[in-house]
Amino acid sequence: MEPLTSAGHTLYFESGLVALKNLIESHQYSKVFVLTDEHTSEVCLPVFQSFLEDFQEFDLIETAAGEENKNIDFCIGIWKTLLDFEADRKSLMINLGGGVITDMGGFIASTYKRGIDFINVPTTLLSQVDASVGGKTGIDVDTVKNMVGTFTLPQMVFIETEFLKTLPPRELLSGFAEMIKHGLIADKAYYERLKTTDYLNPAAIDIYRSVEIKNEVVTIDPHEKNLRKILNFGHTIGHAVESYSLANDENPLTHGEAIAIGFVCEAALSIKNSTLTQPELKDISEYILSLYPKYHIRKESFDSLLELMKSDKKNEDGNILFSLLESTGKCTFNCRVATADILSSLEYYNSL
Amino acid sequence: MEPLTSAGHTLYFESGLVALKNLIESHQYSKVFVLTDEHTSEVCLPVFQSFLEDFQEFDLIETAAGEENKNIDFCIGIWKTLLDFEADRKSLMINLGGGVITDMGGFIASTYKRGIDFINVPTTLLSQVDASVGGKTGIDVDTVKNMVGTFTLPQMVFIETEFLKTLPPRELLSGFAEMIKHGLIADKAYYERLKTTDYLNPAAIDIYRSVEIKNEVVTIDPHEKNLRKILNFGHTIGHAVESYSLANDENPLTHGEAIAIGFVCEAALSIKNSTLTQPELKDISEYILSLYPKYHIRKESFDSLLELMKSDKKNEDGNILFSLLESTGKCTFNCRVATADILSSLEYYNSL
Ligand SMILES: NC(=O)c1ccc[n+]([C@@H]2O[C@H](COP(=O)([O-])OP(=O)(O)OC[C@H]3O[C@@H](n4cnc5c(N)ncnc54)[C@H](O)[C@@H]3O)[C@@H](O)[C@H]2O)c1
Ligand SMILES: NC(=O)c1ccc[n+]([C@@H]2O[C@H](COP(=O)([O-])OP(=O)(O)OC[C@H]3O[C@@H](n4cnc5c(N)ncnc54)[C@H](O)[C@@H]3O)[C@@H](O)[C@H]2O)c1
Ligand SMILES: [Zn+2]
Ligand SMILES: [Zn+2]
């Protein structure tokens, strides 16, 4: 597949990391570091090395897996490790893992000695279709997601479906939600195509289309001043539900499961506050419920959810702002919505 | 004095913060934060407010003073404070203080929610002539100076000599060393002029010239790939002596005192490894010793000093690289030097 150019760096698809080999050879990095988590060092690192003809000349830095470890303590530990390994400004960091690794590794690289080169090799569907493009790096502080980070582009990104073969089904389904989102906000035909797709075997061509859509949007608006906000469709309510679930449920929702709920709720909001039609809402709701487990949004959580939405990073001047669908495949942003409508949309989801 | 334009932002001199008032009025920031340390909140904040017609609409964040507090723990505390105060992406942070405050405040602002606007109002001579320009932000990790940071430009910088009136003489002398450096590396006439200047009353015009020199250099090479390295003249040895003194002396050297020692040693190195002449070295040594207290570089510290130089951020591939004088007013960079020469240069300083 042809590489895709994004704001000065290149995304390679199913290319077997050849460009990475060339970069390492030509660039004379003083040292190469590979950052993994405990899972990706086991299942992805061998694949990665085989792609690079048994590449060995790197130092491995392994962290614990999971969002709860995307925090400043791990950054401090890894900054110090880099120093212990004598990483200088001409060092290269390769982030091999899901969004936690590419986000945190990107933040660490973009700030270590005021910035060293880094390369992302996303190994989850979510990180391939979403975190792979746009230059956002970040970590959580306390429970606030991505409270600290930078906008910094990796040198290159490599997207290889080979890595997905070991990914658990629930993680595949989680990433698939972002693909559905790309269809909903920007490409109706793509959305219709996804409906006939098996999320357990995502095709490289669909991943490519998702990355292409996101790339178009972030190229126009890299710093999320306006258009980029459409990528938050489903996320205002979805994030709140996700945070609430994380704090209160024994088996919390994945990001994808939560934003899928967000799609339904915010599609419902789009009926009243934008131009989405009732049949479109019905279609979206049915498709989401056919794929994602039904969740019950507890009535006693509604106030907390509203509070969480208010503290969303994307708000300005304390107003909750939504990205809403004008139709299937078209999205608008900066929509103010009455609190009563938000609550009705939660009720609507529950009523399905 | 005319404002100076630096890579997209403007440095204002003796302008009374008028441009800041206009920016705050026109930009509709959702919130304004002023970051100070315990000293600058006392002696600089009233001056700052008087410049702004008793400006009151801000939240004050005060930290402890001193390099030892330019660390990640303070950053975490301030990131959380920003969150508690509901700082959103349209917030503005004004860093009012010396280099510790502008470096750390700049880092915090450049990473909070992936970056909010910030403005620097440097209140020490050192931060006015040096930290004010170039876009470096940073914090120390453990004892490693500026190990973590970003290159991010403030919206504006305001340089007002009024703030210097409360600055202790030793701090003035410390900042004055950077001015001498600017003369030594780029402008012999300026260096000669400084010799006739009273460091206790630095003139705005001299501060302006220093900022101008630094600005020219960093505009050509913002990311310190080559030319910018000349600004490290005196700093390879100076930083090592500074770190050693900090760890071992009861009353440690200031940054300026340490780099002044570095000027002498690296001028000595420039004789053998570049084209500086003996009379020029003599002139520099005499001028430095007439201003700065003589220090004894202990023989038993030499090994530690070499180790410290090796771990310098600016090195590549483990080699110690120096910026050396070709003549008074002209500097070259990336010079490799024999270890024996480094040791001789320390002996030379001691012999004076
Ligand atoms: N930067 C961005 O633009 C952006 C966009 C979306 C999401 N994100 C971030 O991404 C993170 C979520 O990403 P994620 O879902 O990839 O999380 P993740 O990195 O935690 O990965 C999920 C789990 O899958 C494991 N894993 C990864 N690759 C595997 C493989 N090939 N086989 C088997 N197991 C594998 C991981 O070890 C982890 O346990 C969040 O922190 C989110 O904020 C960032
Ligand atoms: N970003 C850059 O390019 C750059 C360049 C040079 C130095 N620096 C950094 O700057 C820092 C040193 O700067 P500094 O010397 O300004 O240190 P500083 O900020 O610690 O200030 C020195 C002392 O003076 C006090 N002070 C500040 N303004 C005052 C005033 N007007 N009156 C009375 N007291 C005042 C402070 O409270 C402090 O106690 C270091 O951390 C260094 O790494 C950065
Ligand atoms: Zn998402
Ligand atoms: Zn200095």
Tab-separated table of N, CA, C and O in Angstrom, chain B residues 37-102:
chain	number	residue	atom	x	y	z
B	37	ASP	N	7.698	33.175	42.225
B	37	ASP	CA	8.233	32.463	43.384
B	37	ASP	C	8.044	33.363	44.600
B	37	ASP	O	7.550	34.489	44.494
B	38	GLU	N	8.424	32.876	45.762
B	38	GLU	CA	8.139	33.593	47.009
B	38	GLU	C	8.750	34.989	47.027
B	38	GLU	O	8.205	35.902	47.641
B	39	HIS	N	9.895	35.164	46.327
B	39	HIS	CA	10.497	36.501	46.299
B	39	HIS	C	9.807	37.404	45.286
B	39	HIS	O	9.515	38.556	45.563
B	40	THR	N	9.591	36.881	44.087
B	40	THR	CA	9.053	37.776	43.048
B	40	THR	C	7.599	38.140	43.339
B	40	THR	O	7.140	39.194	42.910
B	41	SER	N	6.885	37.302	44.060
B	41	SER	CA	5.513	37.708	44.413
B	41	SER	C	5.570	38.902	45.363
B	41	SER	O	4.672	39.744	45.354
B	42	GLU	N	6.644	38.976	46.117
B	42	GLU	CA	6.740	40.084	47.060
B	42	GLU	C	7.277	41.356	46.399
B	42	GLU	O	6.672	42.420	46.518
B	43	VAL	N	8.400	41.231	45.686
B	43	VAL	CA	9.035	42.461	45.184
B	43	VAL	C	8.698	42.793	43.729
B	43	VAL	O	8.782	43.951	43.334
B	44	CYS	N	8.324	41.802	42.926
B	44	CYS	CA	8.068	42.094	41.504
B	44	CYS	C	6.585	42.231	41.182
B	44	CYS	O	6.205	42.993	40.283
B	45	LEU	N	5.759	41.484	41.864
B	45	LEU	CA	4.331	41.526	41.545
B	45	LEU	C	3.737	42.926	41.686
B	45	LEU	O	2.994	43.373	40.795
B	46	PRO	N	4.058	43.674	42.760
B	46	PRO	CA	3.523	45.046	42.855
B	46	PRO	C	3.968	45.915	41.675
B	46	PRO	O	3.161	46.685	41.147
B	47	VAL	N	5.229	45.776	41.275
B	47	VAL	CA	5.712	46.543	40.120
B	47	VAL	C	4.930	46.145	38.869
B	47	VAL	O	4.456	46.988	38.100
B	48	PHE	N	4.788	44.833	38.693
B	48	PHE	CA	4.045	44.303	37.552
B	48	PHE	C	2.619	44.868	37.517
B	48	PHE	O	2.142	45.346	36.490
B	49	GLN	N	1.970	44.822	38.659
B	49	GLN	CA	0.581	45.311	38.701
B	49	GLN	C	0.503	46.800	38.443
B	49	GLN	O	-0.417	47.266	37.773
B	50	SER	N	1.497	47.540	38.951
B	50	SER	CA	1.461	48.993	38.727
B	50	SER	C	1.642	49.313	37.244
B	50	SER	O	1.020	50.222	36.715
B	51	PHE	N	2.470	48.523	36.568
B	51	PHE	CA	2.628	48.716	35.119
B	51	PHE	C	1.300	48.504	34.390
B	51	PHE	O	1.081	49.026	33.309
B	52	LEU	N	0.447	47.662	34.961
B	52	LEU	CA	-0.803	47.312	34.292
B	52	LEU	C	-1.998	48.019	34.916
B	52	LEU	O	-3.114	47.481	34.916
B	53	GLU	N	-1.756	49.210	35.448
B	53	GLU	CA	-2.841	49.975	36.073
B	53	GLU	C	-3.593	49.136	37.096
B	53	GLU	O	-4.818	48.947	37.018
B	54	ASP	N	-2.825	48.582	38.025
B	54	ASP	CA	-3.414	47.792	39.098
B	54	ASP	C	-4.275	46.629	38.635
B	54	ASP	O	-5.369	46.395	39.139
B	55	PHE	N	-3.710	45.935	37.716
B	55	PHE	CA	-4.329	44.724	37.169
B	55	PHE	C	-4.650	43.736	38.306
B	55	PHE	O	-3.795	43.448	39.142
B	56	GLN	N	-5.852	43.245	38.325
B	56	GLN	CA	-6.262	42.343	39.410
B	56	GLN	C	-6.847	41.023	38.916
B	56	GLN	O	-6.967	40.069	39.681
B	57	GLU	N	-7.259	40.973	37.659
B	57	GLU	CA	-8.025	39.793	37.205
B	57	GLU	C	-7.120	38.613	36.857
B	57	GLU	O	-7.007	38.223	35.693
B	58	PHE	N	-6.486	38.073	37.874
B	58	PHE	CA	-5.669	36.891	37.626
B	58	PHE	C	-5.660	36.031	38.886
B	58	PHE	O	-5.991	36.504	39.983
B	59	ASP	N	-5.304	34.777	38.698
B	59	ASP	CA	-5.055	33.915	39.844
B	59	ASP	C	-3.553	33.790	40.011
B	59	ASP	O	-2.830	33.578	39.036
B	60	LEU	N	-3.106	33.912	41.249
B	60	LEU	CA	-1.674	33.844	41.542
B	60	LEU	C	-1.280	32.420	41.922
B	60	LEU	O	-1.936	31.781	42.739
B	61	ILE	N	-0.220	31.931	41.285
B	61	ILE	CA	0.357	30.650	41.700
B	61	ILE	C	1.778	30.937	42.159
B	61	ILE	O	2.590	31.429	41.377
B	62	GLU	N	2.062	30.647	43.413
B	62	GLU	CA	3.380	30.958	43.961
B	62	GLU	C	4.126	29.678	44.306
B	62	GLU	O	3.555	28.775	44.901
B	63	THR	N	5.393	29.612	43.897
B	63	THR	CA	6.200	28.444	44.243
B	63	THR	C	7.360	28.878	45.141
B	63	THR	O	7.578	30.072	45.327
B	64	ALA	N	8.083	27.900	45.645
B	64	ALA	CA	9.289	28.188	46.422
B	64	ALA	C	10.386	28.667	45.467
B	64	ALA	O	10.420	28.277	44.301
B	65	ALA	N	11.280	29.528	45.954
B	65	ALA	CA	12.346	30.073	45.111
B	65	ALA	C	13.545	29.135	45.064
B	65	ALA	O	13.794	28.384	46.000
B	66	GLY	N	14.256	29.179	43.947
B	66	GLY	CA	15.528	28.464	43.881
B	66	GLY	C	15.534	27.312	42.905
B	66	GLY	O	14.526	26.648	42.674
B	67	GLU	N	16.721	27.074	42.349
B	67	GLU	CA	16.919	26.018	41.352
B	67	GLU	C	16.431	24.656	41.855
B	67	GLU	O	15.898	23.859	41.076
B	68	GLU	N	16.592	24.386	43.160
B	68	GLU	CA	16.220	23.069	43.685
B	68	GLU	C	14.717	22.823	43.563
B	68	GLU	O	14.255	21.692	43.715
B	69	ASN	N	13.969	23.882	43.266
B	69	ASN	CA	12.519	23.703	43.116
B	69	ASN	C	12.069	23.701	41.658
B	69	ASN	O	10.883	23.659	41.361
B	70	LYS	N	13.028	23.737	40.754
B	70	LYS	CA	12.699	23.647	39.319
B	70	LYS	C	12.609	22.164	38.972
B	70	LYS	O	13.404	21.639	38.202
B	71	ASN	N	11.637	21.502	39.554
B	71	ASN	CA	11.600	20.047	39.388
B	71	ASN	C	10.208	19.543	39.048
B	71	ASN	O	9.231	20.301	39.047
B	72	ILE	N	10.132	18.261	38.789
B	72	ILE	CA	8.872	17.692	38.307
B	72	ILE	C	7.796	17.702	39.388
B	72	ILE	O	6.607	17.840	39.083
B	73	ASP	N	8.200	17.627	40.668
B	73	ASP	CA	7.184	17.650	41.719
B	73	ASP	C	6.436	18.976	41.721
B	73	ASP	O	5.207	19.009	41.876
B	74	PHE	N	7.185	20.071	41.541
B	74	PHE	CA	6.502	21.359	41.467
B	74	PHE	C	5.621	21.443	40.226
B	74	PHE	O	4.538	22.003	40.248
B	75	CYS	N	6.094	20.866	39.129
B	75	CYS	CA	5.259	20.874	37.921
B	75	CYS	C	3.937	20.146	38.170
B	75	CYS	O	2.869	20.639	37.809
B	76	ILE	N	4.037	18.980	38.773
B	76	ILE	CA	2.817	18.213	39.036
B	76	ILE	C	1.870	19.033	39.908
B	76	ILE	O	0.671	19.137	39.621
B	77	GLY	N	2.440	19.649	40.944
B	77	GLY	CA	1.619	20.486	41.816
B	77	GLY	C	0.944	21.613	41.045
B	77	GLY	O	-0.244	21.891	41.240
B	78	ILE	N	1.684	22.237	40.148
B	78	ILE	CA	1.119	23.397	39.433
B	78	ILE	C	0.138	22.942	38.353
B	78	ILE	O	-0.906	23.557	38.132
B	79	TRP	N	0.437	21.807	37.655
B	79	TRP	CA	-0.552	21.279	36.719
B	79	TRP	C	-1.887	21.036	37.437
B	79	TRP	O	-2.946	21.389	36.932
B	80	LYS	N	-1.798	20.463	38.639
B	80	LYS	CA	-3.031	20.168	39.382
B	80	LYS	C	-3.726	21.449	39.838
B	80	LYS	O	-4.950	21.535	39.836
B	81	THR	N	-2.907	22.434	40.215
B	81	THR	CA	-3.495	23.710	40.611
B	81	THR	C	-4.237	24.333	39.430
B	81	THR	O	-5.353	24.832	39.575
B	82	LEU	N	-3.628	24.275	38.255
B	82	LEU	CA	-4.290	24.816	37.062
B	82	LEU	C	-5.635	24.120	36.860
B	82	LEU	O	-6.649	24.746	36.548
B	83	LEU	N	-5.620	22.813	37.037
B	83	LEU	CA	-6.864	22.060	36.873
B	83	LEU	C	-7.891	22.475	37.922
B	83	LEU	O	-9.067	22.687	37.605
B	84	ASP	N	-7.430	22.617	39.170
B	84	ASP	CA	-8.348	23.030	40.238
B	84	ASP	C	-8.955	24.397	39.932
B	84	ASP	O	-10.116	24.650	40.214
B	85	PHE	N	-8.139	25.275	39.352
B	85	PHE	CA	-8.626	26.606	39.003
B	85	PHE	C	-9.379	26.589	37.662
B	85	PHE	O	-9.687	27.630	37.116
B	86	GLU	N	-9.600	25.390	37.126
B	86	GLU	CA	-10.333	25.223	35.873
B	86	GLU	C	-9.682	25.932	34.693
B	86	GLU	O	-10.356	26.499	33.830
B	87	ALA	N	-8.365	25.894	34.646
B	87	ALA	CA	-7.666	26.436	33.486
B	87	ALA	C	-8.022	25.586	32.271
B	87	ALA	O	-7.910	24.363	32.312
B	88	ASP	N	-8.490	26.223	31.196
B	88	ASP	CA	-8.741	25.480	29.961
B	88	ASP	C	-7.696	25.900	28.927
B	88	ASP	O	-6.749	26.612	29.228
B	89	ARG	N	-7.888	25.421	27.693
B	89	ARG	CA	-6.863	25.675	26.679
B	89	ARG	C	-6.750	27.125	26.271
B	89	ARG	O	-5.817	27.515	25.592
B	90	LYS	N	-7.753	27.914	26.653
B	90	LYS	CA	-7.708	29.335	26.312
B	90	LYS	C	-7.209	30.170	27.475
B	90	LYS	O	-7.451	31.370	27.536
B	91	SER	N	-6.543	29.519	28.397
B	91	SER	CA	-5.977	30.246	29.531
B	91	SER	C	-4.608	30.789	29.160
B	91	SER	O	-3.955	30.300	28.239
B	92	LEU	N	-4.218	31.810	29.891
B	92	LEU	CA	-2.898	32.420	29.686
B	92	LEU	C	-2.104	32.318	30.977
B	92	LEU	O	-2.633	32.542	32.058
B	93	MET	N	-0.832	31.991	30.847
B	93	MET	CA	0.041	31.942	32.022
B	93	MET	C	1.119	32.996	31.860
B	93	MET	O	1.767	33.083	30.815
B	94	ILE	N	1.301	33.809	32.874
B	94	ILE	CA	2.344	34.834	32.860
B	94	ILE	C	3.409	34.427	33.869
B	94	ILE	O	3.116	34.280	35.055
B	95	ASN	N	4.613	34.208	33.393
B	95	ASN	CA	5.708	33.797	34.270
B	95	ASN	C	6.484	35.025	34.705
B	95	ASN	O	7.136	35.664	33.880
B	96	LEU	N	6.381	35.350	35.974
B	96	LEU	CA	7.001	36.559	36.517
B	96	LEU	C	8.095	36.152	37.490
B	96	LEU	O	7.827	35.828	38.649
B	97	GLY	N	9.336	36.174	37.016
B	97	GLY	CA	10.427	35.770	37.898
B	97	GLY	C	11.703	35.562	37.120
B	97	GLY	O	11.810	35.938	35.949
B	98	GLY	N	12.669	34.945	37.790
B	98	GLY	CA	13.936	34.653	37.147
B	98	GLY	C	13.827	33.447	36.234
B	98	GLY	O	12.732	32.996	35.906
B	99	GLY	N	14.970	32.930	35.818
B	99	GLY	CA	15.005	31.822	34.877
B	99	GLY	C	14.334	30.560	35.396
B	99	GLY	O	13.810	29.775	34.610
B	100	VAL	N	14.340	30.379	36.702
B	100	VAL	CA	13.671	29.207	37.256
B	100	VAL	C	12.172	29.263	36.951
B	100	VAL	O	11.573	28.279	36.517
B	101	ILE	N	11.607	30.432	37.152
B	101	ILE	CA	10.167	30.596	36.921
B	101	ILE	C	9.841	30.584	35.423
B	101	ILE	O	8.867	29.951	34.998
B	102	THR	N	10.646	31.257	34.598
B	102	THR	CA	10.307	31.272	33.168
B	102	THR	C	10.563	29.901	32.535
B	102	THR	O	9.793	29.465	31.682
